[in-house]
Amino acid sequence: MQKRAISTICAFSMLICLLLSTSTGMSAEASDNRPMLDGSYLTNETESTGTDTKITRGENLQVGYSKIRKVKAGVIYAGGTTIGEHTCKSIQITVIVERAKWEDEEWEVVETWHKENTDADLVSTSKKLEVEGDWYYRVKCIHSADGDMSSSFTDGLYVEEP
């Protein structure tokens, strides 16, 4: 009798796990139906962070991040960070703010800037920008530490008109 109860509980637990994994898979599929442009989902979120994706780092570059946040209609906060494995002669970041409409096939560059720190293991930069509303905006960063390079980008955030 006790073995049968344990078997029933195990079978019931497996059924619940199967049902949960099936419903999770369905929601993941649904999220994949979101529009995407050049690797970035077009969203209505308030912020997005990207981690380096095209990694050609060696022994100097640890990680790079890009970040975008909607402050209010027509205003965004954009920037990024590059972190070295150790103190580097030169650690750099280039931040590129891009925009696109829902129906566009590519991103359009809005603003770009660069920052370099010497004899450091980190460089970070950010700006608050007034932007034209009714566009999706994303931040793309190029990270470098003593010649090791990678890049990162965020999802596209819809910014309303002020």
mmCIF file with all atom_site columns, C-alpha atoms in Angstrom:
data_model
loop_
_atom_site.group_PDB
_atom_site.id
_atom_site.type_symbol
_atom_site.label_atom_id
_atom_site.label_alt_id
_atom_site.label_comp_id
_atom_site.label_asym_id
_atom_site.label_entity_id
_atom_site.label_seq_id
_atom_site.pdbx_PDB_ins_code
_atom_site.Cartn_x
_atom_site.Cartn_y
_atom_site.Cartn_z
_atom_site.occupancy
_atom_site.B_iso_or_equiv
_atom_site.pdbx_formal_charge
_atom_site.auth_seq_id
_atom_site.auth_comp_id
_atom_site.auth_asym_id
_atom_site.auth_atom_id
_atom_site.pdbx_PDB_model_num
ATOM 1   C CA . MET A 1 1   ? 0.000  0.000  0.000   1.00 0.00 ? 1   MET A CA 1
ATOM 2   C CA . GLN A 1 2   ? 2.794  2.421  0.906   1.00 0.00 ? 2   GLN A CA 1
ATOM 3   C CA . LYS A 1 3   ? 4.657  1.656  -2.347  1.00 0.00 ? 3   LYS A CA 1
ATOM 4   C CA . ARG A 1 4   ? 1.491  2.389  -4.328  1.00 0.00 ? 4   ARG A CA 1
ATOM 5   C CA . ALA A 1 5   ? 1.041  5.752  -2.549  1.00 0.00 ? 5   ALA A CA 1
ATOM 6   C CA . ILE A 1 6   ? 4.665  6.715  -3.277  1.00 0.00 ? 6   ILE A CA 1
ATOM 7   C CA . SER A 1 7   ? 4.273  5.666  -6.925  1.00 0.00 ? 7   SER A CA 1
ATOM 8   C CA . THR A 1 8   ? 1.081  7.719  -7.232  1.00 0.00 ? 8   THR A CA 1
ATOM 9   C CA . ILE A 1 9   ? 2.735  10.777 -5.694  1.00 0.00 ? 9   ILE A CA 1
ATOM 10  C CA . CYS A 1 10  ? 5.743  10.423 -8.010  1.00 0.00 ? 10  CYS A CA 1
ATOM 11  C CA . ALA A 1 11  ? 3.521  10.053 -11.069 1.00 0.00 ? 11  ALA A CA 1
ATOM 12  C CA . PHE A 1 12  ? 1.435  13.046 -10.018 1.00 0.00 ? 12  PHE A CA 1
ATOM 13  C CA . SER A 1 13  ? 4.614  15.113 -9.450  1.00 0.00 ? 13  SER A CA 1
ATOM 14  C CA . MET A 1 14  ? 5.939  14.177 -12.896 1.00 0.00 ? 14  MET A CA 1
ATOM 15  C CA . LEU A 1 15  ? 2.611  15.159 -14.465 1.00 0.00 ? 15  LEU A CA 1
ATOM 16  C CA . ILE A 1 16  ? 2.714  18.568 -12.770 1.00 0.00 ? 16  ILE A CA 1
ATOM 17  C CA . CYS A 1 17  ? 6.332  19.087 -13.901 1.00 0.00 ? 17  CYS A CA 1
ATOM 18  C CA . LEU A 1 18  ? 5.367  18.150 -17.448 1.00 0.00 ? 18  LEU A CA 1
ATOM 19  C CA . LEU A 1 19  ? 2.426  20.556 -17.447 1.00 0.00 ? 19  LEU A CA 1
ATOM 20  C CA . LEU A 1 20  ? 4.542  23.386 -16.037 1.00 0.00 ? 20  LEU A CA 1
ATOM 21  C CA . SER A 1 21  ? 7.321  22.867 -18.556 1.00 0.00 ? 21  SER A CA 1
ATOM 22  C CA . THR A 1 22  ? 4.803  22.749 -21.426 1.00 0.00 ? 22  THR A CA 1
ATOM 23  C CA . SER A 1 23  ? 3.172  26.022 -20.367 1.00 0.00 ? 23  SER A CA 1
ATOM 24  C CA . THR A 1 24  ? 6.607  27.642 -19.907 1.00 0.00 ? 24  THR A CA 1
ATOM 25  C CA . GLY A 1 25  ? 7.594  26.506 -23.397 1.00 0.00 ? 25  GLY A CA 1
ATOM 26  C CA . MET A 1 26  ? 4.438  28.029 -24.823 1.00 0.00 ? 26  MET A CA 1
ATOM 27  C CA . SER A 1 27  ? 5.109  31.405 -23.191 1.00 0.00 ? 27  SER A CA 1
ATOM 28  C CA . ALA A 1 28  ? 8.694  31.319 -24.472 1.00 0.00 ? 28  ALA A CA 1
ATOM 29  C CA . GLU A 1 29  ? 7.360  30.691 -27.964 1.00 0.00 ? 29  GLU A CA 1
ATOM 30  C CA . ALA A 1 30  ? 4.932  33.575 -27.600 1.00 0.00 ? 30  ALA A CA 1
ATOM 31  C CA . SER A 1 31  ? 7.730  35.914 -26.513 1.00 0.00 ? 31  SER A CA 1
ATOM 32  C CA . ASP A 1 32  ? 9.726  34.887 -29.598 1.00 0.00 ? 32  ASP A CA 1
ATOM 33  C CA . ASN A 1 33  ? 6.904  36.301 -31.740 1.00 0.00 ? 33  ASN A CA 1
ATOM 34  C CA . ARG A 1 34  ? 7.827  39.814 -30.590 1.00 0.00 ? 34  ARG A CA 1
ATOM 35  C CA . PRO A 1 35  ? 9.183  41.963 -33.423 1.00 0.00 ? 35  PRO A CA 1
ATOM 36  C CA . MET A 1 36  ? 12.971 41.986 -33.676 1.00 0.00 ? 36  MET A CA 1
ATOM 37  C CA . LEU A 1 37  ? 15.321 44.258 -35.592 1.00 0.00 ? 37  LEU A CA 1
ATOM 38  C CA . ASP A 1 38  ? 19.012 43.337 -35.922 1.00 0.00 ? 38  ASP A CA 1
ATOM 39  C CA . GLY A 1 39  ? 18.986 41.224 -32.753 1.00 0.00 ? 39  GLY A CA 1
ATOM 40  C CA . SER A 1 40  ? 16.999 43.676 -30.604 1.00 0.00 ? 40  SER A CA 1
ATOM 41  C CA . TYR A 1 41  ? 13.392 43.093 -29.606 1.00 0.00 ? 41  TYR A CA 1
ATOM 42  C CA . LEU A 1 42  ? 11.138 46.128 -30.065 1.00 0.00 ? 42  LEU A CA 1
ATOM 43  C CA . THR A 1 43  ? 9.495  46.577 -26.658 1.00 0.00 ? 43  THR A CA 1
ATOM 44  C CA . ASN A 1 44  ? 7.450  48.940 -24.531 1.00 0.00 ? 44  ASN A CA 1
ATOM 45  C CA . GLU A 1 45  ? 9.639  48.305 -21.472 1.00 0.00 ? 45  GLU A CA 1
ATOM 46  C CA . THR A 1 46  ? 11.146 51.166 -19.452 1.00 0.00 ? 46  THR A CA 1
ATOM 47  C CA . GLU A 1 47  ? 14.734 49.888 -19.524 1.00 0.00 ? 47  GLU A CA 1
ATOM 48  C CA . SER A 1 48  ? 17.015 47.357 -21.132 1.00 0.00 ? 48  SER A CA 1
ATOM 49  C CA . THR A 1 49  ? 20.556 46.145 -20.436 1.00 0.00 ? 49  THR A CA 1
ATOM 50  C CA . GLY A 1 50  ? 22.728 44.238 -22.880 1.00 0.00 ? 50  GLY A CA 1
ATOM 51  C CA . THR A 1 51  ? 25.847 42.179 -22.182 1.00 0.00 ? 51  THR A CA 1
ATOM 52  C CA . ASP A 1 52  ? 28.639 41.668 -24.686 1.00 0.00 ? 52  ASP A CA 1
ATOM 53  C CA . THR A 1 53  ? 27.659 39.205 -27.367 1.00 0.00 ? 53  THR A CA 1
ATOM 54  C CA . LYS A 1 54  ? 30.350 39.162 -30.054 1.00 0.00 ? 54  LYS A CA 1
ATOM 55  C CA . ILE A 1 55  ? 33.210 38.251 -27.801 1.00 0.00 ? 55  ILE A CA 1
ATOM 56  C CA . THR A 1 56  ? 36.750 38.296 -29.158 1.00 0.00 ? 56  THR A CA 1
ATOM 57  C CA . ARG A 1 57  ? 38.278 38.955 -25.783 1.00 0.00 ? 57  ARG A CA 1
ATOM 58  C CA . GLY A 1 58  ? 41.599 37.593 -24.739 1.00 0.00 ? 58  GLY A CA 1
ATOM 59  C CA . GLU A 1 59  ? 43.136 38.065 -21.342 1.00 0.00 ? 59  GLU A CA 1
ATOM 60  C CA . ASN A 1 60  ? 42.386 41.797 -20.832 1.00 0.00 ? 60  ASN A CA 1
ATOM 61  C CA . LEU A 1 61  ? 38.629 42.291 -21.299 1.00 0.00 ? 61  LEU A CA 1
ATOM 62  C CA . GLN A 1 62  ? 36.295 40.816 -18.705 1.00 0.00 ? 62  GLN A CA 1
ATOM 63  C CA . VAL A 1 63  ? 32.826 42.051 -19.742 1.00 0.00 ? 63  VAL A CA 1
ATOM 64  C CA . GLY A 1 64  ? 30.945 44.952 -21.289 1.00 0.00 ? 64  GLY A CA 1
ATOM 65  C CA . TYR A 1 65  ? 27.427 46.281 -20.739 1.00 0.00 ? 65  TYR A CA 1
ATOM 66  C CA . SER A 1 66  ? 25.130 48.678 -22.562 1.00 0.00 ? 66  SER A CA 1
ATOM 67  C CA . LYS A 1 67  ? 22.078 50.302 -20.974 1.00 0.00 ? 67  LYS A CA 1
ATOM 68  C CA . ILE A 1 68  ? 19.074 52.380 -21.994 1.00 0.00 ? 68  ILE A CA 1
ATOM 69  C CA . ARG A 1 69  ? 16.289 53.706 -19.796 1.00 0.00 ? 69  ARG A CA 1
ATOM 70  C CA . LYS A 1 70  ? 13.223 55.812 -20.553 1.00 0.00 ? 70  LYS A CA 1
ATOM 71  C CA . VAL A 1 71  ? 13.195 58.755 -18.162 1.00 0.00 ? 71  VAL A CA 1
ATOM 72  C CA . LYS A 1 72  ? 9.967  60.242 -19.525 1.00 0.00 ? 72  LYS A CA 1
ATOM 73  C CA . ALA A 1 73  ? 8.349  60.902 -22.897 1.00 0.00 ? 73  ALA A CA 1
ATOM 74  C CA . GLY A 1 74  ? 11.060 62.248 -25.213 1.00 0.00 ? 74  GLY A CA 1
ATOM 75  C CA . VAL A 1 75  ? 13.930 61.657 -22.746 1.00 0.00 ? 75  VAL A CA 1
ATOM 76  C CA . ILE A 1 76  ? 16.259 58.644 -22.406 1.00 0.00 ? 76  ILE A CA 1
ATOM 77  C CA . TYR A 1 77  ? 19.295 57.755 -20.329 1.00 0.00 ? 77  TYR A CA 1
ATOM 78  C CA . ALA A 1 78  ? 21.938 55.903 -22.362 1.00 0.00 ? 78  ALA A CA 1
ATOM 79  C CA . GLY A 1 79  ? 25.393 54.551 -21.611 1.00 0.00 ? 79  GLY A CA 1
ATOM 80  C CA . GLY A 1 80  ? 27.619 51.609 -20.966 1.00 0.00 ? 80  GLY A CA 1
ATOM 81  C CA . THR A 1 81  ? 30.491 50.095 -19.010 1.00 0.00 ? 81  THR A CA 1
ATOM 82  C CA . THR A 1 82  ? 33.627 48.162 -19.949 1.00 0.00 ? 82  THR A CA 1
ATOM 83  C CA . ILE A 1 83  ? 35.377 46.113 -17.257 1.00 0.00 ? 83  ILE A CA 1
ATOM 84  C CA . GLY A 1 84  ? 38.916 44.776 -17.618 1.00 0.00 ? 84  GLY A CA 1
ATOM 85  C CA . GLU A 1 85  ? 40.371 41.629 -16.082 1.00 0.00 ? 85  GLU A CA 1
ATOM 86  C CA . HIS A 1 86  ? 43.122 43.797 -14.552 1.00 0.00 ? 86  HIS A CA 1
ATOM 87  C CA . THR A 1 87  ? 44.532 47.321 -14.787 1.00 0.00 ? 87  THR A CA 1
ATOM 88  C CA . CYS A 1 88  ? 44.951 48.056 -18.495 1.00 0.00 ? 88  CYS A CA 1
ATOM 89  C CA . LYS A 1 89  ? 47.030 50.657 -20.315 1.00 0.00 ? 89  LYS A CA 1
ATOM 90  C CA . SER A 1 90  ? 43.878 51.617 -22.223 1.00 0.00 ? 90  SER A CA 1
ATOM 91  C CA . ILE A 1 91  ? 40.272 50.643 -21.524 1.00 0.00 ? 91  ILE A CA 1
ATOM 92  C CA . GLN A 1 92  ? 37.632 52.142 -23.823 1.00 0.00 ? 92  GLN A CA 1
ATOM 93  C CA . ILE A 1 93  ? 33.954 52.301 -24.659 1.00 0.00 ? 93  ILE A CA 1
ATOM 94  C CA . THR A 1 94  ? 32.101 53.709 -27.641 1.00 0.00 ? 94  THR A CA 1
ATOM 95  C CA . VAL A 1 95  ? 28.378 54.318 -27.126 1.00 0.00 ? 95  VAL A CA 1
ATOM 96  C CA . ILE A 1 96  ? 26.057 54.443 -30.137 1.00 0.00 ? 96  ILE A CA 1
ATOM 97  C CA . VAL A 1 97  ? 22.410 55.466 -29.707 1.00 0.00 ? 97  VAL A CA 1
ATOM 98  C CA . GLU A 1 98  ? 20.211 54.215 -32.555 1.00 0.00 ? 98  GLU A CA 1
ATOM 99  C CA . ARG A 1 99  ? 16.541 54.549 -33.452 1.00 0.00 ? 99  ARG A CA 1
ATOM 100 C CA . ALA A 1 100 ? 14.069 52.798 -35.730 1.00 0.00 ? 100 ALA A CA 1
ATOM 101 C CA . LYS A 1 101 ? 10.382 52.680 -36.553 1.00 0.00 ? 101 LYS A CA 1
ATOM 102 C CA . TRP A 1 102 ? 8.327  49.483 -36.315 1.00 0.00 ? 102 TRP A CA 1
ATOM 103 C CA . GLU A 1 103 ? 8.446  48.922 -40.079 1.00 0.00 ? 103 GLU A CA 1
ATOM 104 C CA . ASP A 1 104 ? 12.171 49.795 -40.586 1.00 0.00 ? 104 ASP A CA 1
ATOM 105 C CA . GLU A 1 105 ? 14.723 47.252 -41.718 1.00 0.00 ? 105 GLU A CA 1
ATOM 106 C CA . GLU A 1 106 ? 17.735 48.815 -40.022 1.00 0.00 ? 106 GLU A CA 1
ATOM 107 C CA . TRP A 1 107 ? 18.700 51.088 -37.144 1.00 0.00 ? 107 TRP A CA 1
ATOM 108 C CA . GLU A 1 108 ? 19.614 54.732 -37.727 1.00 0.00 ? 108 GLU A CA 1
ATOM 109 C CA . VAL A 1 109 ? 22.435 56.321 -35.673 1.00 0.00 ? 109 VAL A CA 1
ATOM 110 C CA . VAL A 1 110 ? 21.250 59.266 -33.554 1.00 0.00 ? 110 VAL A CA 1
ATOM 111 C CA . GLU A 1 111 ? 24.276 60.006 -31.369 1.00 0.00 ? 111 GLU A CA 1
ATOM 112 C CA . THR A 1 112 ? 27.656 58.529 -30.568 1.00 0.00 ? 112 THR A CA 1
ATOM 113 C CA . TRP A 1 113 ? 30.444 59.235 -28.097 1.00 0.00 ? 113 TRP A CA 1
ATOM 114 C CA . HIS A 1 114 ? 33.649 57.634 -26.854 1.00 0.00 ? 114 HIS A CA 1
ATOM 115 C CA . LYS A 1 115 ? 35.498 57.466 -23.542 1.00 0.00 ? 115 LYS A CA 1
ATOM 116 C CA . GLU A 1 116 ? 38.918 56.094 -22.646 1.00 0.00 ? 116 GLU A CA 1
ATOM 117 C CA . ASN A 1 117 ? 40.587 55.578 -19.276 1.00 0.00 ? 117 ASN A CA 1
ATOM 118 C CA . THR A 1 118 ? 44.290 54.830 -18.983 1.00 0.00 ? 118 THR A CA 1
ATOM 119 C CA . ASP A 1 119 ? 45.894 52.692 -16.299 1.00 0.00 ? 119 ASP A CA 1
ATOM 120 C CA . ALA A 1 120 ? 42.451 51.549 -15.152 1.00 0.00 ? 120 ALA A CA 1
ATOM 121 C CA . ASP A 1 121 ? 40.308 48.415 -15.031 1.00 0.00 ? 121 ASP A CA 1
ATOM 122 C CA . LEU A 1 122 ? 36.971 50.111 -15.779 1.00 0.00 ? 122 LEU A CA 1
ATOM 123 C CA . VAL A 1 123 ? 35.444 52.796 -17.954 1.00 0.00 ? 123 VAL A CA 1
ATOM 124 C CA . SER A 1 124 ? 31.833 53.924 -17.766 1.00 0.00 ? 124 SER A CA 1
ATOM 125 C CA . THR A 1 125 ? 29.865 56.704 -19.419 1.00 0.00 ? 125 THR A CA 1
ATOM 126 C CA . SER A 1 126 ? 26.253 57.802 -19.699 1.00 0.00 ? 126 SER A CA 1
ATOM 127 C CA . LYS A 1 127 ? 24.154 60.716 -20.897 1.00 0.00 ? 127 LYS A CA 1
ATOM 128 C CA . LYS A 1 128 ? 20.612 61.944 -20.534 1.00 0.00 ? 128 LYS A CA 1
ATOM 129 C CA . LEU A 1 129 ? 19.327 62.731 -24.025 1.00 0.00 ? 129 LEU A CA 1
ATOM 130 C CA . GLU A 1 130 ? 16.274 64.494 -25.360 1.00 0.00 ? 130 GLU A CA 1
ATOM 131 C CA . VAL A 1 131 ? 15.028 62.462 -28.315 1.00 0.00 ? 131 VAL A CA 1
ATOM 132 C CA . GLU A 1 132 ? 12.235 62.621 -30.842 1.00 0.00 ? 132 GLU A CA 1
ATOM 133 C CA . GLY A 1 133 ? 9.202  60.636 -29.731 1.00 0.00 ? 133 GLY A CA 1
ATOM 134 C CA . ASP A 1 134 ? 7.355  57.869 -31.593 1.00 0.00 ? 134 ASP A CA 1
ATOM 135 C CA . TRP A 1 135 ? 10.581 55.887 -32.232 1.00 0.00 ? 135 TRP A CA 1
ATOM 136 C CA . TYR A 1 136 ? 12.228 52.782 -30.787 1.00 0.00 ? 136 TYR A CA 1
ATOM 137 C CA . TYR A 1 137 ? 15.684 53.508 -29.335 1.00 0.00 ? 137 TYR A CA 1
ATOM 138 C CA . ARG A 1 138 ? 18.523 51.154 -28.446 1.00 0.00 ? 138 ARG A CA 1
ATOM 139 C CA . VAL A 1 139 ? 22.106 51.502 -27.244 1.00 0.00 ? 139 VAL A CA 1
ATOM 140 C CA . LYS A 1 140 ? 24.989 49.654 -28.846 1.00 0.00 ? 140 LYS A CA 1
ATOM 141 C CA . CYS A 1 141 ? 28.460 49.713 -27.260 1.00 0.00 ? 141 CYS A CA 1
ATOM 142 C CA . ILE A 1 142 ? 31.909 48.677 -28.451 1.00 0.00 ? 142 ILE A CA 1
ATOM 143 C CA . HIS A 1 143 ? 34.161 47.589 -25.576 1.00 0.00 ? 143 HIS A CA 1
ATOM 144 C CA . SER A 1 144 ? 37.962 47.467 -25.659 1.00 0.00 ? 144 SER A CA 1
ATOM 145 C CA . ALA A 1 145 ? 40.698 46.684 -23.126 1.00 0.00 ? 145 ALA A CA 1
ATOM 146 C CA . ASP A 1 146 ? 44.315 46.713 -24.357 1.00 0.00 ? 146 ASP A CA 1
ATOM 147 C CA . GLY A 1 147 ? 43.225 45.495 -27.797 1.00 0.00 ? 147 GLY A CA 1
ATOM 148 C CA . ASP A 1 148 ? 40.676 42.866 -26.714 1.00 0.00 ? 148 ASP A CA 1
ATOM 149 C CA . MET A 1 149 ? 37.243 43.811 -28.100 1.00 0.00 ? 149 MET A CA 1
ATOM 150 C CA . SER A 1 150 ? 33.578 42.926 -27.849 1.00 0.00 ? 150 SER A CA 1
ATOM 151 C CA . SER A 1 151 ? 30.229 44.624 -28.387 1.00 0.00 ? 151 SER A CA 1
ATOM 152 C CA . SER A 1 152 ? 26.847 44.723 -26.670 1.00 0.00 ? 152 SER A CA 1
ATOM 153 C CA . PHE A 1 153 ? 23.405 46.112 -27.413 1.00 0.00 ? 153 PHE A CA 1
ATOM 154 C CA . THR A 1 154 ? 20.068 46.565 -25.711 1.00 0.00 ? 154 THR A CA 1
ATOM 155 C CA . ASP A 1 155 ? 16.536 45.863 -26.872 1.00 0.00 ? 155 ASP A CA 1
ATOM 156 C CA . GLY A 1 156 ? 14.698 48.738 -28.520 1.00 0.00 ? 156 GLY A CA 1
ATOM 157 C CA . LEU A 1 157 ? 12.487 50.786 -26.205 1.00 0.00 ? 157 LEU A CA 1
ATOM 158 C CA . TYR A 1 158 ? 9.506  52.695 -27.555 1.00 0.00 ? 158 TYR A CA 1
ATOM 159 C CA . VAL A 1 159 ? 9.709  56.366 -26.563 1.00 0.00 ? 159 VAL A CA 1
ATOM 160 C CA . GLU A 1 160 ? 6.508  58.373 -26.631 1.00 0.00 ? 160 GLU A CA 1
ATOM 161 C CA . GLU A 1 161 ? 6.243  61.943 -27.867 1.00 0.00 ? 161 GLU A CA 1
ATOM 162 C CA . PRO A 1 162 ? 6.459  64.583 -25.108 1.00 0.00 ? 162 PRO A CA 1
#
